Amino acid sequence: METGKNRVWLGERNLYFDFPNVHPEARLRINFRRTLRVPDDGRDYPLPASLGRFPLLPVQDYADSLPPVMQTFGGVMLPMYQSEATWLNFDGSYPIAVKIAAGKINAVTGDSWQATLNNNPQDYITIPEQPWLDGFCVEKGTVRQFVAMPLGEGYTAEEQLTGKAEFGGLQIQAYPMKREFYDEWQEKLRRELGTDYHELPFFFSREIVEECQMGYAPGGKIVQDIYDDPHGVDAWDYDHSLRCFVHAVNSAEYLAITGRQPPHPPISKKAYQQEGIPWFEMYEREKRALRGSSRLARLKSLAQKSKEKNLPIFDNVTIHPNTVELLESESNN
Amino acid sequence: MTLPAKTNFGDYVRDTRERLKSKDRSFSLRQVAQRVGIQPTYLSKLERGELPPPSEETAKRIAVDLGLDADVLLAMSGKVSSELRAIICQRPQLFSKLIRQLKDLPDDAVLNIVREVTDGDW
C-alpha cells in the first residue's frame, strides 16, 4: 500500500502522524489542551475540563529567535505559562501505540527514553483505547499532572531523575499497528460483532529566547487509568514509526520569538469553580489499567519541591469539585 | 511567499542573475545558459521579454541554477507545475474550493493550516 509518505504535520492546532504506507486510515491526531492546574495537595481530583487547544508552531520557522538546541531537536513549540498544566488528547480509529516522554523521561514508566516498545512493564499507551493523558503515571489509576516549569530550577521529572536540564518538552513516538495484524484483527471483529469495529465511536469527548525552554514537573494528582495494551507488543510496526519533539516555550518569551500574542493566562481555581466548569470521571468496565511507576511515584511534586525550596506556590488551594460528570465509554456497551 | 512586485519572468530572472553575477562571475549570461542547457541568445531573449517564458523543465532548471523557488518562477510564466496540476486534478472540486477560500488569507494564516514538521536529532 504505497499511497504517500509517512509524515508528521501540523494543521489548525493539531499534530498529525500519518502512515499512508501502512494503511490509508492509519492516522493519529494529537492536540494539547489548556486546563486547570489541579491543586497539588495530596488529594485525588477528577479529570479537569478542556479550556481549548494550545497553538502549535513549527520550530523551523523561528530559527533566528530560538536557541540552536531547539533547532537541533526539530519539532514544534507549544507556548505555556510557568506552572500551567496541559493534557494530551488523542484521536484515531486505526490502532497506534504511542510513547510519551517529558524531558526524555517516559511518562508511563519513568525510565529514560528508548526508541522501542517494551511490555514488561508496558511503557506506552495505545490508541484508540487511551483517549487522554493528563500526566505521569505514578500509581494504578492515578497520574500526576503535567505542569510546565522552567528548566534548570530542579522541578521537572527530567531534572529529578537525571540531575540534568537537557531536553525539557515532550517527546512523542507513534507506531501504527502492522497491516497484517490489523487485517486479521478486523476480520476477527467482523466475525464476532457482525460489523466493522472501525466504525464504532470509541470515546466521548472531554470538550466543553534562551530562557524560554520549559520542562514538565509532576503536579497534583488526577484519577486516570493508563490502559493495558490489548493487542500485545508484537502488533506494532517498528518499521514505520514517526516521532516529534514538542518544546514547551514560556509564554512570556513567545511574543519575542514569534511576534504573536501568547494565549491568555491560565484560569484560576476560583474562576473554574465559579464558572461551574465540570470535572470528569471515566468509567471503563472492560479495560485493564497499568500498575503505575514506583520510579515516578518517588518524584517530588511541584508543591513538595516548592516547599523544599521555601518558595510559595501560586493558586494551590484545595478545591471540592462541584460538578463531576461520569463518562462511560461506548466499548462498555 | 507572494509574487514580487516585479512579476515579469524575464526581468525577475535578469535581476536575480545580475545580482548574483556582481558577487560571482559564474553567473554570466553565457555560463548560466550553459549550465541550464540552453543557448545564451535564447536566455538573453527570455530576459528581455522578446520570447515567451520557456517550458516547465527549462524554467525549473533556471530556478535551480539561480537559487529561486521553482513554483514562484513558474507562476511568473503563468504556469503551475505538472506535479501540482496532477494533485489538483485528482480532487478538482475539493482543491478548487480550498484555494478559493484561502486566496485572501495572509501568508501566516495559510501556513498555519498545514505544515509538515521536521524531526531533529534528540
Tab-separated table of C-alpha atoms in Angstrom:
chain	number	residue	atom	x	y	z
A	1	MET	CA	0.000	0.000	0.000
A	2	GLU	CA	2.141	2.905	-1.251
A	3	THR	CA	-0.159	5.903	-1.234
A	4	GLY	CA	2.121	8.605	0.065
A	5	LYS	CA	4.814	9.479	2.507
A	6	ASN	CA	4.536	8.788	6.216
A	7	ARG	CA	4.862	12.163	7.899
A	8	VAL	CA	4.182	14.348	10.894
A	9	TRP	CA	2.321	17.551	10.109
A	10	LEU	CA	0.565	20.444	11.760
A	11	GLY	CA	-2.923	21.579	10.942
A	12	GLU	CA	-5.049	24.006	12.958
A	13	ARG	CA	-3.627	23.328	16.428
A	14	ASN	CA	-3.445	19.598	15.779
A	15	LEU	CA	-0.384	17.431	15.377
A	16	TYR	CA	-0.957	14.610	12.899
A	17	PHE	CA	1.033	11.406	12.478
A	18	ASP	CA	0.105	9.889	9.114
A	19	PHE	CA	1.109	6.394	7.992
A	20	PRO	CA	-0.331	6.006	4.478
A	21	ASN	CA	2.379	3.437	3.724
A	22	VAL	CA	0.817	1.180	6.338
A	23	HIS	CA	-2.901	1.839	5.834
A	24	PRO	CA	-4.902	4.768	4.378
A	25	GLU	CA	-6.671	5.232	7.703
A	26	ALA	CA	-3.591	4.958	9.897
A	27	ARG	CA	-3.640	8.454	11.340
A	28	LEU	CA	-3.096	9.734	14.856
A	29	ARG	CA	-4.203	13.240	15.816
A	30	ILE	CA	-2.869	14.814	18.984
A	31	ASN	CA	-3.716	18.180	20.444
A	32	PHE	CA	-2.659	19.788	23.677
A	33	ARG	CA	-5.445	21.073	25.875
A	34	ARG	CA	-5.443	24.071	28.130
A	35	THR	CA	-6.793	23.143	31.505
A	36	LEU	CA	-6.878	23.906	35.196
A	37	ARG	CA	-3.802	23.049	37.228
A	38	VAL	CA	-5.384	20.880	39.891
A	39	PRO	CA	-4.340	21.576	43.488
A	40	ASP	CA	-1.177	19.746	44.492
A	41	ASP	CA	-2.420	18.970	47.988
A	42	GLY	CA	-2.232	15.196	48.196
A	43	ARG	CA	-5.893	14.704	47.262
A	44	ASP	CA	-7.050	12.878	44.144
A	45	TYR	CA	-9.029	15.038	41.711
A	46	PRO	CA	-11.317	14.116	38.823
A	47	LEU	CA	-10.280	14.997	35.284
A	48	PRO	CA	-10.358	18.765	34.699
A	49	ALA	CA	-12.084	20.023	31.548
A	50	SER	CA	-10.555	21.217	28.313
A	51	LEU	CA	-10.431	25.006	28.057
A	52	GLY	CA	-9.319	24.997	24.420
A	53	ARG	CA	-6.293	23.918	22.442
A	54	PHE	CA	-2.809	25.340	22.685
A	55	PRO	CA	-1.391	26.778	19.475
A	56	LEU	CA	1.476	24.833	17.925
A	57	LEU	CA	4.171	26.272	15.673
A	58	PRO	CA	6.987	24.534	13.776
A	59	VAL	CA	10.390	25.446	15.209
A	60	GLN	CA	11.976	25.624	11.769
A	61	ASP	CA	10.068	28.857	11.133
A	62	TYR	CA	11.801	30.656	14.004
A	63	ALA	CA	15.418	29.631	13.514
A	64	ASP	CA	16.724	33.129	14.229
A	65	SER	CA	14.877	33.558	17.520
A	66	LEU	CA	15.355	30.198	19.170
A	67	PRO	CA	18.308	28.590	20.945
A	68	PRO	CA	20.235	26.372	18.470
A	69	VAL	CA	19.461	23.284	20.532
A	70	MET	CA	15.772	23.671	19.747
A	71	GLN	CA	16.573	23.725	16.044
A	72	THR	CA	18.651	20.589	16.517
A	73	PHE	CA	15.736	18.776	18.148
A	74	GLY	CA	13.271	19.963	15.486
A	75	GLY	CA	9.548	19.519	16.030
A	76	VAL	CA	7.036	22.064	17.236
A	77	MET	CA	6.695	24.570	20.046
A	78	LEU	CA	3.872	24.921	22.496
A	79	PRO	CA	3.532	28.222	24.414
A	80	MET	CA	2.700	27.732	28.091
A	81	TYR	CA	2.833	29.897	31.171
A	82	GLN	CA	5.008	28.854	34.065
A	83	SER	CA	3.121	26.370	36.284
A	84	GLU	CA	0.372	25.980	33.681
A	85	ALA	CA	-0.971	22.466	33.111
A	86	THR	CA	-1.867	20.610	29.928
A	87	TRP	CA	-3.339	17.298	28.896
A	88	LEU	CA	-2.935	15.427	25.655
A	89	ASN	CA	-5.961	14.493	23.597
A	90	PHE	CA	-5.638	11.568	21.173
A	91	ASP	CA	-7.886	10.826	18.218
A	92	GLY	CA	-7.656	7.971	15.801
A	93	SER	CA	-9.531	4.823	14.972
A	94	TYR	CA	-6.627	2.841	13.484
A	95	PRO	CA	-4.684	1.257	16.387
A	96	ILE	CA	-1.470	3.090	17.177
A	97	ALA	CA	0.949	2.636	20.074
A	98	VAL	CA	2.338	5.900	21.413
A	99	LYS	CA	5.343	6.534	23.601
A	100	ILE	CA	5.207	9.776	25.539
A	101	ALA	CA	8.111	11.243	27.435
A	102	ALA	CA	8.756	14.514	29.242
A	103	GLY	CA	12.383	15.572	29.099
A	104	LYS	CA	13.015	12.097	27.652
A	105	ILE	CA	11.636	10.503	30.824
A	106	ASN	CA	8.932	8.009	29.923
A	107	ALA	CA	5.613	9.293	31.327
A	108	VAL	CA	4.319	5.754	31.911
A	109	THR	CA	7.365	4.072	33.483
A	110	GLY	CA	9.764	6.856	34.479
A	111	ASP	CA	12.553	5.184	32.513
A	112	SER	CA	14.936	7.024	30.190
A	113	TRP	CA	13.892	7.306	26.562
A	114	GLN	CA	14.147	4.188	24.412
A	115	ALA	CA	13.060	4.121	20.799
A	116	THR	CA	11.424	0.713	21.135
A	117	LEU	CA	8.243	-0.519	22.767
A	118	ASN	CA	8.537	-2.596	25.911
A	119	ASN	CA	5.826	-4.641	27.544
A	120	ASN	CA	7.410	-5.626	30.829
A	121	PRO	CA	6.394	-3.219	32.156
A	122	GLN	CA	4.393	-1.624	29.346
A	123	ASP	CA	5.955	1.759	28.532
A	124	TYR	CA	3.448	3.132	26.035
A	125	ILE	CA	-0.234	3.824	25.591
A	126	THR	CA	-2.479	2.559	22.841
A	127	ILE	CA	-4.920	4.483	20.704
A	128	PRO	CA	-7.920	4.354	20.488
A	129	GLU	CA	-8.132	2.778	23.959
A	130	GLN	CA	-6.450	5.739	25.662
A	131	PRO	CA	-8.300	8.958	24.791
A	132	TRP	CA	-6.316	11.318	27.041
A	133	LEU	CA	-3.154	11.558	29.060
A	134	ASP	CA	-3.015	14.127	31.837
A	135	GLY	CA	0.305	13.373	33.461
A	136	PHE	CA	2.897	10.968	34.804
A	137	CYS	CA	1.538	7.543	35.742
A	138	VAL	CA	2.538	7.395	39.407
A	139	GLU	CA	0.321	4.530	40.533
A	140	LYS	CA	-2.518	2.395	39.254
A	141	GLY	CA	-5.395	4.723	38.429
A	142	THR	CA	-3.528	7.925	39.298
A	143	VAL	CA	-1.407	10.373	37.324
A	144	ARG	CA	0.408	13.482	38.459
A	145	GLN	CA	-0.478	16.325	36.171
A	146	PHE	CA	1.944	17.673	33.518
A	147	VAL	CA	2.848	21.154	34.811
A	148	ALA	CA	5.207	23.372	32.796
A	149	MET	CA	8.165	24.700	34.770
A	150	PRO	CA	11.374	26.425	33.662
A	151	LEU	CA	14.275	24.108	33.023
A	152	GLY	CA	17.176	24.476	35.400
A	153	GLU	CA	15.271	25.003	38.631
A	154	GLY	CA	15.041	21.350	39.590
A	155	TYR	CA	11.278	20.864	39.414
A	156	THR	CA	10.948	18.727	36.303
A	157	ALA	CA	10.841	14.945	36.262
A	158	GLU	CA	13.871	15.014	33.966
A	159	GLU	CA	15.963	17.014	36.423
A	160	GLN	CA	14.847	14.981	39.415
A	161	LEU	CA	15.727	11.680	37.737
A	162	THR	CA	18.817	12.573	35.705
A	163	GLY	CA	20.209	15.600	37.512
A	164	LYS	CA	20.351	17.400	34.150
A	165	ALA	CA	18.181	20.013	32.425
A	166	GLU	CA	18.977	18.853	28.921
A	167	PHE	CA	15.787	18.304	26.924
A	168	GLY	CA	12.581	19.574	28.534
A	169	GLY	CA	9.383	19.499	26.486
A	170	LEU	CA	7.519	16.374	25.476
A	171	GLN	CA	8.665	13.646	23.129
A	172	ILE	CA	6.218	11.539	21.180
A	173	GLN	CA	6.808	8.459	19.051
A	174	ALA	CA	3.946	6.677	17.320
A	175	TYR	CA	3.914	3.091	15.989
A	176	PRO	CA	0.968	2.031	13.851
A	177	MET	CA	-0.374	-1.495	14.078
A	178	LYS	CA	1.187	-3.818	11.492
A	179	ARG	CA	-1.046	-4.020	8.445
A	180	GLU	CA	-1.344	-7.814	8.502
A	181	PHE	CA	-2.156	-7.733	12.204
A	182	TYR	CA	-4.802	-5.081	11.599
A	183	ASP	CA	-6.443	-7.024	8.772
A	184	GLU	CA	-6.605	-10.155	10.920
A	185	TRP	CA	-7.995	-8.191	13.847
A	186	GLN	CA	-10.662	-6.537	11.695
A	187	GLU	CA	-11.679	-9.908	10.310
A	188	LYS	CA	-11.939	-11.329	13.826
A	189	LEU	CA	-14.073	-8.378	14.946
A	190	ARG	CA	-16.335	-8.694	11.937
A	191	ARG	CA	-16.913	-12.324	12.805
A	192	GLU	CA	-17.554	-11.541	16.455
A	193	LEU	CA	-19.529	-8.328	16.152
A	194	GLY	CA	-21.007	-8.638	12.712
A	195	THR	CA	-19.903	-5.094	11.973
A	196	ASP	CA	-16.838	-3.076	11.181
A	197	TYR	CA	-15.328	-2.299	14.565
A	198	HIS	CA	-13.631	0.631	12.931
A	199	GLU	CA	-16.937	2.446	12.636
A	200	LEU	CA	-17.794	2.339	16.316
A	201	PRO	CA	-17.341	5.554	18.264
A	202	PHE	CA	-14.643	4.802	20.797
A	203	PHE	CA	-14.901	7.522	23.388
A	204	PHE	CA	-16.667	10.627	24.469
A	205	SER	CA	-15.133	13.992	24.008
A	206	ARG	CA	-13.984	15.912	27.039
A	207	GLU	CA	-14.837	19.034	25.129
A	208	ILE	CA	-16.881	21.530	26.997
A	209	VAL	CA	14.666	33.205	23.699
A	210	GLU	CA	17.308	31.483	25.620
A	211	GLU	CA	15.458	31.160	28.830
A	212	CYS	CA	12.314	30.142	27.015
A	213	GLN	CA	12.522	26.358	27.338
A	214	MET	CA	10.433	24.554	29.866
A	215	GLY	CA	10.005	21.003	31.052
A	216	TYR	CA	7.260	19.199	32.917
A	217	ALA	CA	7.058	18.781	36.654
A	218	PRO	CA	4.675	16.339	38.329
A	219	GLY	CA	1.773	18.374	39.677
A	220	GLY	CA	-1.395	17.477	41.569
A	221	LYS	CA	-2.979	14.028	41.436
A	222	ILE	CA	-5.735	13.114	38.996
A	223	VAL	CA	-7.700	9.903	38.808
A	224	GLN	CA	-6.866	8.417	35.423
A	225	ASP	CA	-6.156	4.899	34.229
A	226	ILE	CA	-3.394	4.157	31.766
A	227	TYR	CA	-4.699	1.146	29.892
A	228	ASP	CA	-3.003	-2.146	29.234
A	229	ASP	CA	-2.218	-2.886	25.571
A	230	PRO	CA	-4.980	-5.267	24.445
A	231	HIS	CA	-3.074	-6.279	21.285
A	232	GLY	CA	0.368	-7.224	22.627
A	233	VAL	CA	3.726	-5.685	21.790
A	234	ASP	CA	4.182	-7.697	18.567
A	235	ALA	CA	1.223	-5.940	16.952
A	236	TRP	CA	3.107	-2.694	16.356
A	237	ASP	CA	5.029	-1.770	13.231
A	238	TYR	CA	8.577	-0.733	14.166
A	239	ASP	CA	9.496	-0.075	10.544
A	240	HIS	CA	7.048	2.812	10.217
A	241	SER	CA	7.233	4.794	13.425
A	242	LEU	CA	7.200	8.608	13.452
A	243	ARG	CA	8.266	10.924	16.221
A	244	CYS	CA	8.075	14.562	17.220
A	245	PHE	CA	9.717	16.787	19.819
A	246	VAL	CA	7.231	19.192	21.408
A	247	HIS	CA	9.057	22.119	23.003
A	248	ALA	CA	7.311	23.811	25.889
A	249	VAL	CA	8.090	27.503	25.408
A	250	ASN	CA	7.437	30.072	28.109
A	251	SER	CA	4.542	32.279	27.019
A	252	ALA	CA	6.426	35.294	28.316
A	253	GLU	CA	9.023	34.706	25.552
A	254	TYR	CA	6.551	33.638	22.927
A	255	LEU	CA	5.882	37.159	21.660
A	256	ALA	CA	9.588	37.859	21.296
A	257	ILE	CA	10.144	34.619	19.389
A	258	THR	CA	7.152	34.613	17.097
A	259	GLY	CA	5.753	38.155	17.080
A	260	ARG	CA	2.403	36.610	18.025
A	261	GLN	CA	0.414	37.302	21.143
A	262	PRO	CA	0.637	34.422	23.621
A	263	PRO	CA	-2.550	32.683	24.694
A	264	HIS	CA	-4.340	34.311	27.633
A	265	PRO	CA	-3.164	33.241	31.112
A	266	PRO	CA	-4.500	30.022	32.618
A	267	ILE	CA	-7.754	30.012	34.534
A	268	SER	CA	-7.645	30.317	38.330
A	269	LYS	CA	-9.112	27.634	40.567
A	270	LYS	CA	-11.625	30.132	41.927
A	271	ALA	CA	-12.818	31.084	38.429
A	272	TYR	CA	-13.040	27.422	37.407
A	273	GLN	CA	-15.382	26.714	40.324
A	274	GLN	CA	-17.343	29.936	39.986
A	275	GLU	CA	-17.955	29.357	36.286
A	276	GLY	CA	-19.291	25.919	37.137
A	277	ILE	CA	-16.907	24.218	34.710
A	278	PRO	CA	-17.392	20.485	35.219
A	279	TRP	CA	-14.930	17.792	36.135
A	280	PHE	CA	-14.963	14.320	34.626
A	281	GLU	CA	-14.546	10.718	35.609
A	282	MET	CA	-14.076	7.985	33.068
A	283	TYR	CA	-15.852	4.721	33.620
A	284	GLU	CA	-14.347	1.739	31.849
A	285	ARG	CA	-15.716	-1.660	32.603
A	286	GLU	CA	-13.554	-3.822	30.424
A	287	LYS	CA	-10.159	-2.219	30.157
A	288	ARG	CA	-7.317	-3.152	32.469
A	289	ALA	CA	-5.128	-0.423	33.944
A	290	LEU	CA	-1.346	-0.456	34.295
A	291	ARG	CA	0.138	-0.564	37.771
A	292	GLY	CA	1.974	2.752	37.579
A	293	SER	CA	5.626	3.529	38.090
A	294	SER	CA	7.274	3.449	41.506
A	295	ARG	CA	10.105	5.467	39.969
A	296	LEU	CA	7.666	8.240	39.065
A	297	ALA	CA	5.827	7.883	42.376
A	298	ARG	CA	9.038	8.779	44.194
A	299	LEU	CA	9.345	12.124	42.383
A	300	LYS	CA	8.694	15.246	44.399
A	301	SER	CA	5.635	17.079	43.206
A	302	LEU	CA	5.590	20.762	42.358
A	303	ALA	CA	4.270	21.652	45.816
A	304	GLN	CA	6.761	19.405	47.617
A	305	LYS	CA	9.624	20.843	45.616
A	306	SER	CA	8.458	24.416	46.237
A	307	LYS	CA	8.240	23.717	49.956
A	308	GLU	CA	11.754	22.292	49.899
A	309	LYS	CA	12.938	25.499	48.224
A	310	ASN	CA	10.914	27.574	50.662
A	311	LEU	CA	9.084	29.157	47.734
A	312	PRO	CA	5.336	29.818	47.636
A	313	ILE	CA	3.239	28.031	45.040
A	314	PHE	CA	0.675	30.270	43.424
A	315	ASP	CA	-3.019	29.362	43.497
A	316	ASN	CA	-2.819	25.968	45.178
A	317	VAL	CA	-5.890	25.988	47.386
A	318	THR	CA	-7.874	22.795	47.836
A	319	ILE	CA	-10.993	22.503	45.688
A	320	HIS	CA	-14.128	20.495	46.301
A	321	PRO	CA	-15.250	19.724	42.742
A	322	ASN	CA	-18.888	20.716	42.431
A	323	THR	CA	-19.907	19.053	39.188
A	324	VAL	CA	-18.404	15.704	38.274
A	325	GLU	CA	-19.708	14.142	35.070
A	326	LEU	CA	-19.326	10.426	34.553
A	327	LEU	CA	-18.182	9.474	31.077
A	328	GLU	CA	-18.809	5.934	30.023
A	329	SER	CA	-17.033	4.512	27.011
A	330	GLU	CA	-19.095	3.101	24.173
A	331	SER	CA	-16.963	-0.014	24.444
A	332	ASN	CA	-18.696	-0.754	27.756
A	333	ASN	CA	-21.974	-1.281	25.951
B	1	MET	CA	5.637	33.913	-0.494
B	2	THR	CA	3.612	36.211	-2.696
B	3	LEU	CA	4.988	37.185	-6.080
B	4	PRO	CA	7.468	40.095	-6.047
B	5	ALA	CA	6.093	43.425	-7.267
B	6	LYS	CA	8.040	42.961	-10.484
B	7	THR	CA	6.345	39.835	-11.716
B	8	ASN	CA	7.704	39.767	-15.256
B	9	PHE	CA	9.549	36.466	-15.801
B	10	GLY	CA	12.408	37.955	-17.842
B	11	ASP	CA	13.019	40.936	-15.549
B	12	TYR	CA	12.998	38.696	-12.483
B	13	VAL	CA	15.492	36.242	-13.969
B	14	ARG	CA	17.785	39.013	-15.234
B	15	ASP	CA	17.697	40.971	-11.950
B	16	THR	CA	18.463	37.836	-9.962
B	17	ARG	CA	21.241	36.724	-12.301
B	18	GLU	CA	22.861	40.194	-12.381
B	19	ARG	CA	22.749	40.400	-8.580
B	20	LEU	CA	24.454	37.015	-8.313
B	21	LYS	CA	26.952	37.944	-11.019
B	22	SER	CA	28.068	41.034	-9.084
B	23	LYS	CA	29.474	38.630	-6.475
B	24	ASP	CA	30.254	35.613	-8.638
B	25	ARG	CA	31.334	35.821	-12.280
B	26	SER	CA	29.999	32.335	-12.954
B	27	PHE	CA	26.526	33.862	-13.207
B	28	SER	CA	27.300	35.463	-16.552
B	29	LEU	CA	24.658	35.026	-19.231
B	30	ARG	CA	26.849	32.531	-21.072
B	31	GLN	CA	27.686	30.330	-18.084
B	32	VAL	CA	24.133	30.236	-16.706
B	33	ALA	CA	22.819	29.312	-20.172
B	34	GLN	CA	25.427	26.590	-20.434
B	35	ARG	CA	24.500	25.057	-17.057
B	36	VAL	CA	20.793	25.233	-17.841
B	37	GLY	CA	21.361	23.668	-21.255
B	38	ILE	CA	20.089	26.472	-23.488
B	39	GLN	CA	21.688	28.908	-25.926
B	40	PRO	CA	22.920	32.235	-24.440
B	41	THR	CA	20.950	34.086	-27.111
B	42	TYR	CA	17.784	32.270	-26.026
B	43	LEU	CA	18.358	33.197	-22.364
B	44	SER	CA	19.088	36.781	-23.385
B	45	LYS	CA	15.810	36.994	-25.305
B	46	LEU	CA	13.914	35.456	-22.386
B	47	GLU	CA	15.402	38.048	-20.036
B	48	ARG	CA	14.438	40.891	-22.344
B	49	GLY	CA	10.927	39.551	-22.783
B	50	GLU	CA	11.400	39.091	-26.507
B	51	LEU	CA	10.303	35.478	-26.272
B	52	PRO	CA	7.518	33.938	-24.189
B	53	PRO	CA	8.561	32.113	-20.987
B	54	PRO	CA	10.194	28.718	-21.568
B	55	SER	CA	8.929	25.220	-20.904
B	56	GLU	CA	8.340	23.995	-17.368
B	57	GLU	CA	11.526	21.937	-17.408
B	58	THR	CA	13.684	24.852	-18.558
B	59	ALA	CA	12.083	27.222	-16.028
B	60	LYS	CA	12.803	24.700	-13.270
B	61	ARG	CA	16.454	24.360	-14.342
B	62	ILE	CA	16.826	28.160	-14.373
B	63	ALA	CA	15.271	28.317	-10.904
B	64	VAL	CA	17.683	25.688	-9.582
B	65	ASP	CA	20.731	27.445	-11.043
B	66	LEU	CA	19.762	30.860	-9.687
B	67	GLY	CA	18.588	29.515	-6.316
B	68	LEU	CA	14.990	30.590	-6.940
B	69	ASP	CA	11.787	28.856	-5.933
B	70	ALA	CA	10.656	26.871	-8.966
B	71	ASP	CA	6.966	27.330	-8.141
B	72	VAL	CA	7.401	31.118	-7.975
B	73	LEU	CA	9.261	31.228	-11.271
B	74	LEU	CA	6.648	29.035	-12.922
B	75	ALA	CA	3.889	31.277	-11.595
B	76	MET	CA	5.652	34.207	-13.291
B	77	SER	CA	5.445	32.270	-16.531
B	78	GLY	CA	1.722	31.888	-15.928
B	79	LYS	CA	2.191	28.173	-15.225
B	80	VAL	CA	1.618	25.691	-12.460
B	81	SER	CA	3.987	22.743	-12.138
B	82	SER	CA	2.774	19.477	-13.610
B	83	GLU	CA	3.140	17.916	-10.166
B	84	LEU	CA	0.718	20.441	-8.615
B	85	ARG	CA	-1.606	20.151	-11.586
B	86	ALA	CA	-1.776	16.378	-11.077
B	87	ILE	CA	-2.583	16.844	-7.380
B	88	ILE	CA	-5.399	19.284	-8.142
B	89	CYS	CA	-6.772	17.130	-10.936
B	90	GLN	CA	-7.060	14.153	-8.586
B	91	ARG	CA	-9.568	16.052	-6.422
B	92	PRO	CA	-10.557	19.092	-8.515
B	93	GLN	CA	-13.648	20.161	-6.589
B	94	LEU	CA	-12.013	19.921	-3.189
B	95	PHE	CA	-8.844	21.781	-4.164
B	96	SER	CA	-10.649	24.449	-6.166
B	97	LYS	CA	-12.852	25.157	-3.172
B	98	LEU	CA	-9.882	25.166	-0.827
B	99	ILE	CA	-7.799	27.506	-2.973
B	100	ARG	CA	-10.700	29.949	-3.392
B	101	GLN	CA	-11.232	30.006	0.360
B	102	LEU	CA	-7.547	30.589	1.019
B	103	LYS	CA	-6.947	33.295	-1.560
B	104	ASP	CA	-7.484	36.265	0.736
B	105	LEU	CA	-5.826	34.872	3.854
B	106	PRO	CA	-2.458	36.301	4.927
B	107	ASP	CA	0.588	34.064	4.410
B	108	ASP	CA	0.976	33.120	8.055
B	109	ALA	CA	-2.667	32.087	8.301
B	110	VAL	CA	-2.249	29.846	5.260
B	111	LEU	CA	0.930	28.354	6.718
B	112	ASN	CA	-0.949	27.617	9.915
B	113	ILE	CA	-3.382	25.380	8.099
B	114	VAL	CA	-0.989	22.656	7.117
B	115	ARG	CA	2.727	22.413	7.884
B	116	GLU	CA	4.999	19.446	7.702
B	117	VAL	CA	7.001	19.040	10.903
B	118	THR	CA	10.676	18.218	10.712
B	119	ASP	CA	12.258	15.833	13.166
B	120	GLY	CA	15.711	16.527	14.540
B	121	ASP	CA	18.431	14.836	16.494
B	122	TRP	CA	17.415	14.054	20.076
